[in-house]
Coordinates of C-alpha atoms and ligand atoms in Angstrom, one line a residue:
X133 CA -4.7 15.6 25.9
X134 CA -7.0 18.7 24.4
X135 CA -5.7 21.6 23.7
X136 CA -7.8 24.6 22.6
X137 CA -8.0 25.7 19.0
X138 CA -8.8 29.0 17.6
X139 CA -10.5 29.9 14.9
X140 CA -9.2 33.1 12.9
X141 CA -10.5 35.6 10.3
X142 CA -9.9 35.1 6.8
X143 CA -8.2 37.2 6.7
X144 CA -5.5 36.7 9.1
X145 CA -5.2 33.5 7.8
X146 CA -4.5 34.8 4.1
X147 CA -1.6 37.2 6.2
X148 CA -0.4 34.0 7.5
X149 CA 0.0 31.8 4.3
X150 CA 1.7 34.2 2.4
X151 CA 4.3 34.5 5.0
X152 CA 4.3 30.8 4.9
X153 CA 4.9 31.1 1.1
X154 CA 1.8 29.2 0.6
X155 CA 3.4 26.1 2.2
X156 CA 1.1 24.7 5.1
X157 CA 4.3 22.9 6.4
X158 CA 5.8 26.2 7.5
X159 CA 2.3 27.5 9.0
X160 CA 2.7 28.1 12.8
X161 CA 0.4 25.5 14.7
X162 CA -1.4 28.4 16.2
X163 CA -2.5 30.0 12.7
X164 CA -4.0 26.5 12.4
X165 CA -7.7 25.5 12.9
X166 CA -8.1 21.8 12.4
X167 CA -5.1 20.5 11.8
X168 CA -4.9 17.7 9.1
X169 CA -1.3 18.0 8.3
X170 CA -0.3 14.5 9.4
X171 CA -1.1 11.8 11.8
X172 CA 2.3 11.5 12.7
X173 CA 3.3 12.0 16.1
X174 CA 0.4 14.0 16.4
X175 CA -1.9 11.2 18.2
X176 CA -3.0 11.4 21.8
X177 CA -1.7 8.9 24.6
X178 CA -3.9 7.6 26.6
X179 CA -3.9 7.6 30.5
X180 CA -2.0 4.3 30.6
X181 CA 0.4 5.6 28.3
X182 CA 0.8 8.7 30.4
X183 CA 1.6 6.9 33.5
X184 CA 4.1 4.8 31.7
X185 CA 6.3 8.3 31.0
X186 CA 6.3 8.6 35.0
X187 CA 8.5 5.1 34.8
X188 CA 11.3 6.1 32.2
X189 CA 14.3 4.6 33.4
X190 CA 16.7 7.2 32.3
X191 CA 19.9 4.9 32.6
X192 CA 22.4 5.8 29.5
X193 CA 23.0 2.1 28.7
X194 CA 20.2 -1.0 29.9
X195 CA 17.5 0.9 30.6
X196 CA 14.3 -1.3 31.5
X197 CA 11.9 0.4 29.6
X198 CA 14.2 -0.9 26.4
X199 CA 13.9 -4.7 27.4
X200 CA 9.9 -4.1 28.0
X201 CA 9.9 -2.6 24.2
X202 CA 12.2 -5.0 22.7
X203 CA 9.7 -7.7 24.5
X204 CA 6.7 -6.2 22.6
X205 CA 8.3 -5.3 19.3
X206 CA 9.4 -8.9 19.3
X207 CA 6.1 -10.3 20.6
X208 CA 3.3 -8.7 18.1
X209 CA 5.8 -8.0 15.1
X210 CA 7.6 -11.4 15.7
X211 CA 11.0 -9.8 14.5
X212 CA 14.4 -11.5 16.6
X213 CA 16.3 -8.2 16.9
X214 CA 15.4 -4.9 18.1
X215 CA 17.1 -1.2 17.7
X216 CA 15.5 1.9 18.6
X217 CA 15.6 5.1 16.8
X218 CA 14.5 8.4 16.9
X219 CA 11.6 8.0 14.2
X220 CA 11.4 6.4 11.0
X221 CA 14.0 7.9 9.2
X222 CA 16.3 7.3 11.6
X223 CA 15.7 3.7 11.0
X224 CA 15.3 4.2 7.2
X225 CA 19.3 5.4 7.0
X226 CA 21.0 2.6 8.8
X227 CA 19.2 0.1 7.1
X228 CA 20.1 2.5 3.6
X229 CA 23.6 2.3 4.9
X230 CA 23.4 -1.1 6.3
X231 CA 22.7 -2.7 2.9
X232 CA 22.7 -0.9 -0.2
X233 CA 25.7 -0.3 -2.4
X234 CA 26.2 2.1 -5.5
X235 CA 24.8 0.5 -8.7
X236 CA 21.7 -1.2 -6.6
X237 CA 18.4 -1.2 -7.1
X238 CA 15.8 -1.6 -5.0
X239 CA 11.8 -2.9 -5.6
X240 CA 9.3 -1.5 -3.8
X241 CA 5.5 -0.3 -3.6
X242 CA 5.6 3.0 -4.6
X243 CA 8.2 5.2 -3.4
X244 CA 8.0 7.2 0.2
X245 CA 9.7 10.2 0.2
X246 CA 12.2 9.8 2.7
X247 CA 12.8 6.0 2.5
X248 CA 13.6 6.9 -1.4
X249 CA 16.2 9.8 -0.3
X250 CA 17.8 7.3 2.0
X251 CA 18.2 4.8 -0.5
X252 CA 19.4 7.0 -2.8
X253 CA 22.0 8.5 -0.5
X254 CA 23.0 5.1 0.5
X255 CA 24.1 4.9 -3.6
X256 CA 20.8 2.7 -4.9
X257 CA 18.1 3.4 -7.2
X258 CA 14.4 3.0 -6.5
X259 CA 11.8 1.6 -8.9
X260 CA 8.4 1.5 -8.1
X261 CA 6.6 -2.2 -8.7
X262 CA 3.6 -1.1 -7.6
X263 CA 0.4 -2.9 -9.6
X264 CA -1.0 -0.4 -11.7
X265 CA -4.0 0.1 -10.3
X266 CA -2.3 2.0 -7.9
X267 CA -1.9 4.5 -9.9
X268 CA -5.2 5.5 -10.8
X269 CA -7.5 7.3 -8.1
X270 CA -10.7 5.9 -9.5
X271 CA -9.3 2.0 -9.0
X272 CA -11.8 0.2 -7.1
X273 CA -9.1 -2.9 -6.6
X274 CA -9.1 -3.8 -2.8
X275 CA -5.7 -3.8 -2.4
X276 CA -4.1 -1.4 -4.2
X277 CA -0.9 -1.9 -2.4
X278 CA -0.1 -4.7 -4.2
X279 CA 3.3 -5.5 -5.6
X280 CA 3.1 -6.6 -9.4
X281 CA 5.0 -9.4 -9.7
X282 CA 5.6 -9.2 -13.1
X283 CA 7.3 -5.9 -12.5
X284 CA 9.4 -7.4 -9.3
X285 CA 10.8 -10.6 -11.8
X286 CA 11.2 -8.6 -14.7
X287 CA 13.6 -6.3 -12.6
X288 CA 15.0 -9.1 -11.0
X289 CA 16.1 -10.6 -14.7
X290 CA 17.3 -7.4 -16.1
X291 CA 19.6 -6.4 -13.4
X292 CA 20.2 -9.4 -11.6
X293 CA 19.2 -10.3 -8.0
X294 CA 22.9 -9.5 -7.0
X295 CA 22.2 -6.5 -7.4
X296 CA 19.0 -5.9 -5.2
X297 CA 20.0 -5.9 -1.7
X298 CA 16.0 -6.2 -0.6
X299 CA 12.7 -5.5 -2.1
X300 CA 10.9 -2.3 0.3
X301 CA 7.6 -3.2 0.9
X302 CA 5.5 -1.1 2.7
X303 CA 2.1 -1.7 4.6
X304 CA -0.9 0.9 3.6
X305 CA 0.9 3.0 1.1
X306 CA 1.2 6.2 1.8
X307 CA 1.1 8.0 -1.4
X308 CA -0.9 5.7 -3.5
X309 CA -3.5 6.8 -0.7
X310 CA -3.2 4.4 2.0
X311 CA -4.1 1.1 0.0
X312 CA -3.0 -2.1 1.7
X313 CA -1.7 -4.7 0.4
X314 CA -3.0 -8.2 0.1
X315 CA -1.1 -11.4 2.7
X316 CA -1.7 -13.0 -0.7
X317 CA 1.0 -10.4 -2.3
X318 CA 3.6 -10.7 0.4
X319 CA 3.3 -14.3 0.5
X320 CA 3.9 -14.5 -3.3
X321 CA 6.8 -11.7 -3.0
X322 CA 8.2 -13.8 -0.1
X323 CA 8.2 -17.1 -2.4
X324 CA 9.6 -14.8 -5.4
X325 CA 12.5 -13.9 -3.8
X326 CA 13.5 -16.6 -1.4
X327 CA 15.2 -18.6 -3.8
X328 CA 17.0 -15.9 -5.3
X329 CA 18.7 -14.9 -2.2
X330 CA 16.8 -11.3 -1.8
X331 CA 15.5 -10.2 1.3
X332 CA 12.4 -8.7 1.8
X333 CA 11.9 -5.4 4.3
X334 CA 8.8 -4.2 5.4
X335 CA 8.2 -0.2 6.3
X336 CA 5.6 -1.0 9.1
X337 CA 4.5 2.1 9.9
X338 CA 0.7 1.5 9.1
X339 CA 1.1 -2.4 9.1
X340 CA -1.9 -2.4 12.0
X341 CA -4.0 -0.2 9.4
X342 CA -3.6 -2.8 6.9
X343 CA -4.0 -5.4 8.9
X344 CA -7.3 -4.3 9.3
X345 CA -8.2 -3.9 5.6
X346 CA -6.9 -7.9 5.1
X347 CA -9.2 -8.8 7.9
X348 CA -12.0 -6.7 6.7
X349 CA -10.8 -8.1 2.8
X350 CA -8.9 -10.9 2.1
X351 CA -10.3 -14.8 1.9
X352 CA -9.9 -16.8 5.3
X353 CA -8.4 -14.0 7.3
X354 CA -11.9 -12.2 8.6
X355 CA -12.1 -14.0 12.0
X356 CA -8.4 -13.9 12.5
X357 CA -7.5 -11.0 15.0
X358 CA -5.7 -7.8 13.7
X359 CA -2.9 -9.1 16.4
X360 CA -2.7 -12.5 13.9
X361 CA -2.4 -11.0 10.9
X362 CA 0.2 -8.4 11.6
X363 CA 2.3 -11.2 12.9
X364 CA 2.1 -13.3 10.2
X365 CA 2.6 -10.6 8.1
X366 CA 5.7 -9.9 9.4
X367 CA 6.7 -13.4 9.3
X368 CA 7.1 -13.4 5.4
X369 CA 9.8 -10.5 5.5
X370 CA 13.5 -10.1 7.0
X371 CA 13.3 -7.4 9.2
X372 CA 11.2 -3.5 9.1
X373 CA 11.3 -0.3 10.0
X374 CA 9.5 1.8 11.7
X375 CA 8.1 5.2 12.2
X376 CA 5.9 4.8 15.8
X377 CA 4.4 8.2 15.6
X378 CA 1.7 6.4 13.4
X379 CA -0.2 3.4 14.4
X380 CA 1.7 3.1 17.2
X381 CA 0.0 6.2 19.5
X382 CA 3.3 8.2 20.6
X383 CA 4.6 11.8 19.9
X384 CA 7.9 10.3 18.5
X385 CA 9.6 7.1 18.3
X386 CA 10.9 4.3 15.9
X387 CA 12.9 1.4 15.3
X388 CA 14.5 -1.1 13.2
X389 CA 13.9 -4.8 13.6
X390 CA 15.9 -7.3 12.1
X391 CA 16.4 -11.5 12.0
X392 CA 19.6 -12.0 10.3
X393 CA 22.4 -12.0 12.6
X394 CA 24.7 -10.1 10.7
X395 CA 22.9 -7.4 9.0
X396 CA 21.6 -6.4 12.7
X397 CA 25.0 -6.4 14.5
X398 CA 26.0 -4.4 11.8
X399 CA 22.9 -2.0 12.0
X400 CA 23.4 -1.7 16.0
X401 CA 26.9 -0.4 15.6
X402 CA 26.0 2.0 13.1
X403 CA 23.3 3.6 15.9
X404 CA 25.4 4.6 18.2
X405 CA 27.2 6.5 15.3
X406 CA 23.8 8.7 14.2
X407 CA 21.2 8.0 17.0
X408 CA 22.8 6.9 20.3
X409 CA 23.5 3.9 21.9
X410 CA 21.6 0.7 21.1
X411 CA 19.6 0.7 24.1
X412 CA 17.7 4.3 23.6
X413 CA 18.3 4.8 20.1
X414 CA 17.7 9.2 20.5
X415 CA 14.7 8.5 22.5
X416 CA 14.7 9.1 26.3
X417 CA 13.3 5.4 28.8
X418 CA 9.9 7.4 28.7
X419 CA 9.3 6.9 25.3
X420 CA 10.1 3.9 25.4
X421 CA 8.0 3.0 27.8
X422 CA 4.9 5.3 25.9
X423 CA 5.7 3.4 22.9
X424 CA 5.6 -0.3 24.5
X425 CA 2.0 0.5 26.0
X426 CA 1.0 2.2 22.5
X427 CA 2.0 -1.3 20.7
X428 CA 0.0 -2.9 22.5
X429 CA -3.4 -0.5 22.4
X430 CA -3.0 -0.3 18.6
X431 CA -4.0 -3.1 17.9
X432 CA -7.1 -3.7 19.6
X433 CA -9.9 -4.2 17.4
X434 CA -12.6 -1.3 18.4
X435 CA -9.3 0.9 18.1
X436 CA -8.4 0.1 15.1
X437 CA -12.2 -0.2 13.3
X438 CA -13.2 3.6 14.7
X439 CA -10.1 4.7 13.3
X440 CA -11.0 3.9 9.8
X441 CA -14.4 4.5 10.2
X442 CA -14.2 7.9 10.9
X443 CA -11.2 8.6 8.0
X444 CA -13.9 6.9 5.5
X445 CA -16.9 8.8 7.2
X446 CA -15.2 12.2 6.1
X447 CA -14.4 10.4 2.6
X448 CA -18.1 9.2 2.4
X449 CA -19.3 13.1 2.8
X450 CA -16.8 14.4 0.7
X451 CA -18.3 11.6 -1.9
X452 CA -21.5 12.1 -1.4
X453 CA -21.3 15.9 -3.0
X454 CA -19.3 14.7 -5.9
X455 CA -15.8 16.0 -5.3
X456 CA -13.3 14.1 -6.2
X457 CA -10.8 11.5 -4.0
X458 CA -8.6 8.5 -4.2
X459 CA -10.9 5.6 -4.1
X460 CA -11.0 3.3 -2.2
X461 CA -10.6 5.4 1.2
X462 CA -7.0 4.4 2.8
X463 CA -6.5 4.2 6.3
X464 CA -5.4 7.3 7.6
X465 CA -6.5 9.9 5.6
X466 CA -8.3 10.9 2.6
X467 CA -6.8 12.1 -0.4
X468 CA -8.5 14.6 -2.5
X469 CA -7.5 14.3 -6.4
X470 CA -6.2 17.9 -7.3
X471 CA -6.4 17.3 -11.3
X472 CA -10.2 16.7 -11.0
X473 CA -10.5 19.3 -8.3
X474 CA -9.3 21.7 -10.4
X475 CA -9.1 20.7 -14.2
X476 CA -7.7 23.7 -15.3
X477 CA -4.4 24.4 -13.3
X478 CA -1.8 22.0 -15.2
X479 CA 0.2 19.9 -13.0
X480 CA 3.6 22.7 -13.5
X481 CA 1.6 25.0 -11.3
X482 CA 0.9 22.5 -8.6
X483 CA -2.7 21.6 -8.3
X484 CA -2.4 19.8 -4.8
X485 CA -0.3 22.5 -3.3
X486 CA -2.9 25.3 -3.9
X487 CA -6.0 23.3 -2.9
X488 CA -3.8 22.6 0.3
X489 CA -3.1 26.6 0.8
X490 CA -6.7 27.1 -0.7
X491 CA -8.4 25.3 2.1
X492 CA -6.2 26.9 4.8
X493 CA -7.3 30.4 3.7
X494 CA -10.9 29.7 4.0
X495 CA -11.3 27.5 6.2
X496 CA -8.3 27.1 8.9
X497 CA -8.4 23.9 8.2
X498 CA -4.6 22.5 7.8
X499 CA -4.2 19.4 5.0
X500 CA -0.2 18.1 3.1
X501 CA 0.8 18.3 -0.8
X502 CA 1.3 14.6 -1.6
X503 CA 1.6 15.8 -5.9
X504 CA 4.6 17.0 -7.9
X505 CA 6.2 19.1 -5.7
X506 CA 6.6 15.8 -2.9
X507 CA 7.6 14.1 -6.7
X508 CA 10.6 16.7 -6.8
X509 CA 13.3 16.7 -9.1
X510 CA 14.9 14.5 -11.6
X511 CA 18.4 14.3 -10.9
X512 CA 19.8 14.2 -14.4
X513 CA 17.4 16.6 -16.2
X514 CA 16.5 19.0 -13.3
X515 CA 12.9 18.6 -14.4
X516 CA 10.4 18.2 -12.2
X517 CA 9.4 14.8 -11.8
X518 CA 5.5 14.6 -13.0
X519 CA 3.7 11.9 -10.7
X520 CA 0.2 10.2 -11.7
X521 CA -1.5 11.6 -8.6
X522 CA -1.4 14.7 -7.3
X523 CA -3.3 14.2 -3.8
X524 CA -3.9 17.0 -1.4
X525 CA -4.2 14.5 1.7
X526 CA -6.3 15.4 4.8
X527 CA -4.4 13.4 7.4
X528 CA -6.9 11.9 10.2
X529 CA -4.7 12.2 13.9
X530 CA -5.7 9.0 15.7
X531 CA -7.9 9.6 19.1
X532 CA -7.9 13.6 18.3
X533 CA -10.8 14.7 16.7
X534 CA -14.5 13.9 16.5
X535 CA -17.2 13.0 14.0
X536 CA -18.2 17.1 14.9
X537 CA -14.5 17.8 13.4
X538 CA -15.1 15.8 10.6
X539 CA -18.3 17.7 9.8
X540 CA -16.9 20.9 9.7
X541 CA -13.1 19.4 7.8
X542 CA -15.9 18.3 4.7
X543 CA -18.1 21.8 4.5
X544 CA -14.5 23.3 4.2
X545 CA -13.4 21.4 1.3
X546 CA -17.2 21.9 -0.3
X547 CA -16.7 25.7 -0.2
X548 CA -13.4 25.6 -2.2
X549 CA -15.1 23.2 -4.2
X550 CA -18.0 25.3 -4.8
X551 CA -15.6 28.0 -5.8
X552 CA -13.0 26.0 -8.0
X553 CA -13.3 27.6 -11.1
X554 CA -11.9 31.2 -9.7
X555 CA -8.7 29.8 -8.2
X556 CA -5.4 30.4 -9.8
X557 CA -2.0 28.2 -9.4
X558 CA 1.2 28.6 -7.7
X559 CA 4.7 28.8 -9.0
X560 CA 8.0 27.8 -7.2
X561 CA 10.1 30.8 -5.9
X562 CA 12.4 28.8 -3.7
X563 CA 13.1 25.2 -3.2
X564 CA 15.5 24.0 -1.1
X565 CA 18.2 20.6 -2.6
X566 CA 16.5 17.6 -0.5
X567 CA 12.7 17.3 0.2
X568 CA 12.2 20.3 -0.9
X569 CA 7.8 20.0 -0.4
X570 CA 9.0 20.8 3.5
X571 CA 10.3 24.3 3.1
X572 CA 9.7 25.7 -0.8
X573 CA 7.7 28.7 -0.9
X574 CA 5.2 29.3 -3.6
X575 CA 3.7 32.5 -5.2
X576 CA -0.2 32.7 -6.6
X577 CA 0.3 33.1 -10.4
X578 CA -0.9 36.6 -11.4
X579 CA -3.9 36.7 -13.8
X580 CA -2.3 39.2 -16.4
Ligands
LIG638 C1 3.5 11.5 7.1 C2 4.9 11.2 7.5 C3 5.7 12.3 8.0 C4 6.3 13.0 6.8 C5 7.5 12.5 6.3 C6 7.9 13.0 5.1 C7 7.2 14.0 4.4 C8 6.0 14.4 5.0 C9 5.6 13.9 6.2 C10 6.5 9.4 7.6 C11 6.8 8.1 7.1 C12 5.9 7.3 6.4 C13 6.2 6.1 6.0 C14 5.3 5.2 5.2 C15 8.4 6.4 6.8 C16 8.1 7.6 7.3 C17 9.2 8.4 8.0 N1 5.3 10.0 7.3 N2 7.5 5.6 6.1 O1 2.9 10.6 6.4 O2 4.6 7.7 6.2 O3 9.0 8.4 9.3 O4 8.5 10.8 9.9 O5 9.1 9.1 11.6 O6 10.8 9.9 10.1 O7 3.0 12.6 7.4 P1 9.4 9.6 10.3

């Protein structure tokens, strides 16, 4: 699909995000030049993809484009049982509810902002036991999505593995900057917990992306096909969930895939209650059908390479003229490093979120607040919580833009870099209870 975009004055556009309380999540798309919010759901089908929508089967219950879906999750993911949802978080809060009890923890590798609500909500508590390279933007480790296992088994000794209903891994993690993780890790996680009787789930949103990096990386896997190595991925975990609006091409779309028996009868009579029944999960045949055919196009090697290419040909530029971002570049979008960027805003007037409203005045150019105020709260101290990185993340669509876009996305960021020094902070004026990054609004901090 191409849409036209339209470039504004500066400003209009400084009109615009102070309506938006300096938020770029509650910019109106047409305000909006380049948009680097996400590259979720915001990928373009392709004509196969297209036609497939002209074959929904809009049946309430059995529709075909379900068994053609189910057919494909369980042919390149390898699960046994398959339940649709609306998007991720759908999935994300029947396996929550599914599984985790008050007074449980669970592992994982790093948190994700929703998958950590839902967890929490479900009664549990998250603990990151992410290695700690993954912490530090200047890292050069190659996968810095690895799970420390000394972390994981001290954990598991302190509060006993009855008490960790499954360890949430996650494939390219999102806020460490999309950094894979090793088959080496998930092996060694896999063998960890096995004889301990905890499960192992995989969030498999970017699992293709990091595929690729473990093809690209990792010893003995560089003439296997991304197709191989996602499957036997997948084959060292329980079950996943998903968010398709990533690596799998669609506008919207998830589901959950499980193995054990129980845990997914369980989970398919807990759809019907929040997403619909078990055969459409919130989606209509059409995206089912979308989604199928997107499964099987994401994975195909010159796909998958020119993806990443072009996310590390913007962080190559941006490199080149010093400014600073996560390293290694991650697979779906570059992450610029806010504390560098601007040294002298502390991290209470939220670096990331004014480079992201920074680079949206000048430029049009739309980018996400992945820093303190996606951290949010503590719940017992009501102080914000103070993460290690505070990203402003220019999210690459997948089959959207061109090496042209990129061009224009890096000159942006260098003209708020070569101004850094004059721009001031924001402070919180409202902030609603749960994700809050999605609708607070922010005011600049007067210079008096
Ligand atoms: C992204 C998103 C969309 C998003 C979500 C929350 C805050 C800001 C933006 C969604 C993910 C994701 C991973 C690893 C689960 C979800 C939820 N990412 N896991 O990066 O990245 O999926 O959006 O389909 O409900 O912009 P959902």
């Amino acid at each position: 699909m191409v849409e036209p975009i339209k470039m504004q004055s500066r400003e209009e556009r400084e009109i615009a995000i102070e309506a938006a309380g300096f938020n770029t999540f509650l910019l109106r798309s047409e305000d909006v030049y380049i948009d680097l919010l996400t590259d979720s759901g915001t990928n373009a089908m392709s004509d196969r993809q297209w036609a497939g929508m002209l074959l929904g089967d809009e049946a309430y219950a059995g529709s075909r484009n379900f068994y053609r879906l189910e057919k494909t999750i369980q042919n390149f993911y390898g699960y046994k049982h398959v339940i649709p949802t609306h998007q991720g978080r759908g999935a994300e809060h029947i396996i929550s509810r599914a599984l985790i009890r008050q007074g449980h923890f669970i592992p994982g590798n790093m948190y994700f902002t929703t998958t950590r609500l839902h967890q929490e909500l479900a009664g549990g508590q998250f603990v990151d036991v992410i290695i700690d390279e993954a912490h530090d933007p200047t890292s050069e480790h190659p996968f810095k999505g690895n799970v420390s296992l000394q972390k994981l088994e001290q954990l598991i000794n302190k509060v006993g593995a009855e008490n960790i209903p499954y360890v949430s891994l996650a494939g390219t993690v999102n806020m460490a900057g999309g950094q894979p993780i090793s088959m080496a890790c998930v092996k060694a996680v896999r063998e960890l917990c096995k004889p301990k009787g905890i499960r192992v789930y995989l969030d498999a949103t970017r699992m293709v992306e990091n595929s690729f990096f473990i093809q690209e990386r990792e010893e003995d896997f560089s003439d296997k096909s991304i197709e191989e190595i996602l499957k036997e991925f997948c084959s060292y975990t329980d079950g996943a969930w998903m968010s398709a609006k990533k690596d799998s091409l669609v506008n919207i779309g998830g589901w959950l895939a499980i193995n054990d028996h129980d845990v997914f009868e369980l989970a398919r009579n807990m759809v019907v209650i929040y997403e619909g029944l078990h055969t459409y999960g919130g989606l209509a045949g059409r995206d089912l059908e979308a989604l199928a055919i997107g499964i099987e196009e994401s994975v195909l090697q010159e796909h998958v390479r020119s993806r990443v290419d072009q996310v590390r040909y913007l962080g190559n530029l941006l490199e080149t003229w010093g400014i600073p971002i996560v390293r290694p570049v991650g697979g779906h979008a570059v992450y610029l490093n806010a504390k560098s960027f601007f040294p002298h805003i502390p991290q209470s007037e939220f670096p990331a979120q004014t480079l992201a409203a920074e680079l949206y005045i000048d430029s049009g150019v739309r980018s996400m607040e992945r820093g303190v105020a996606s951290a949010g709260r503590d719940e017992k101290t009501g102080e914000h919580k103070y993460p290690a990185l505070e990203l402003t993340r220019l999210t690459i669509p997948r089959r959207v833009y061109t090496q042209a876009h990129m061009d224009v996305v890096a000159e942006a960021v260098k003209s708020v870099w070569d101004k850094r020094d004059s721009i001031r902070g924001l402070k919180i004026v409202y902030e609603p209870k749960y994700l809050r990054f999605f609708q607070a609004r922010f005011k600049r901090i007067s210079s008096s």
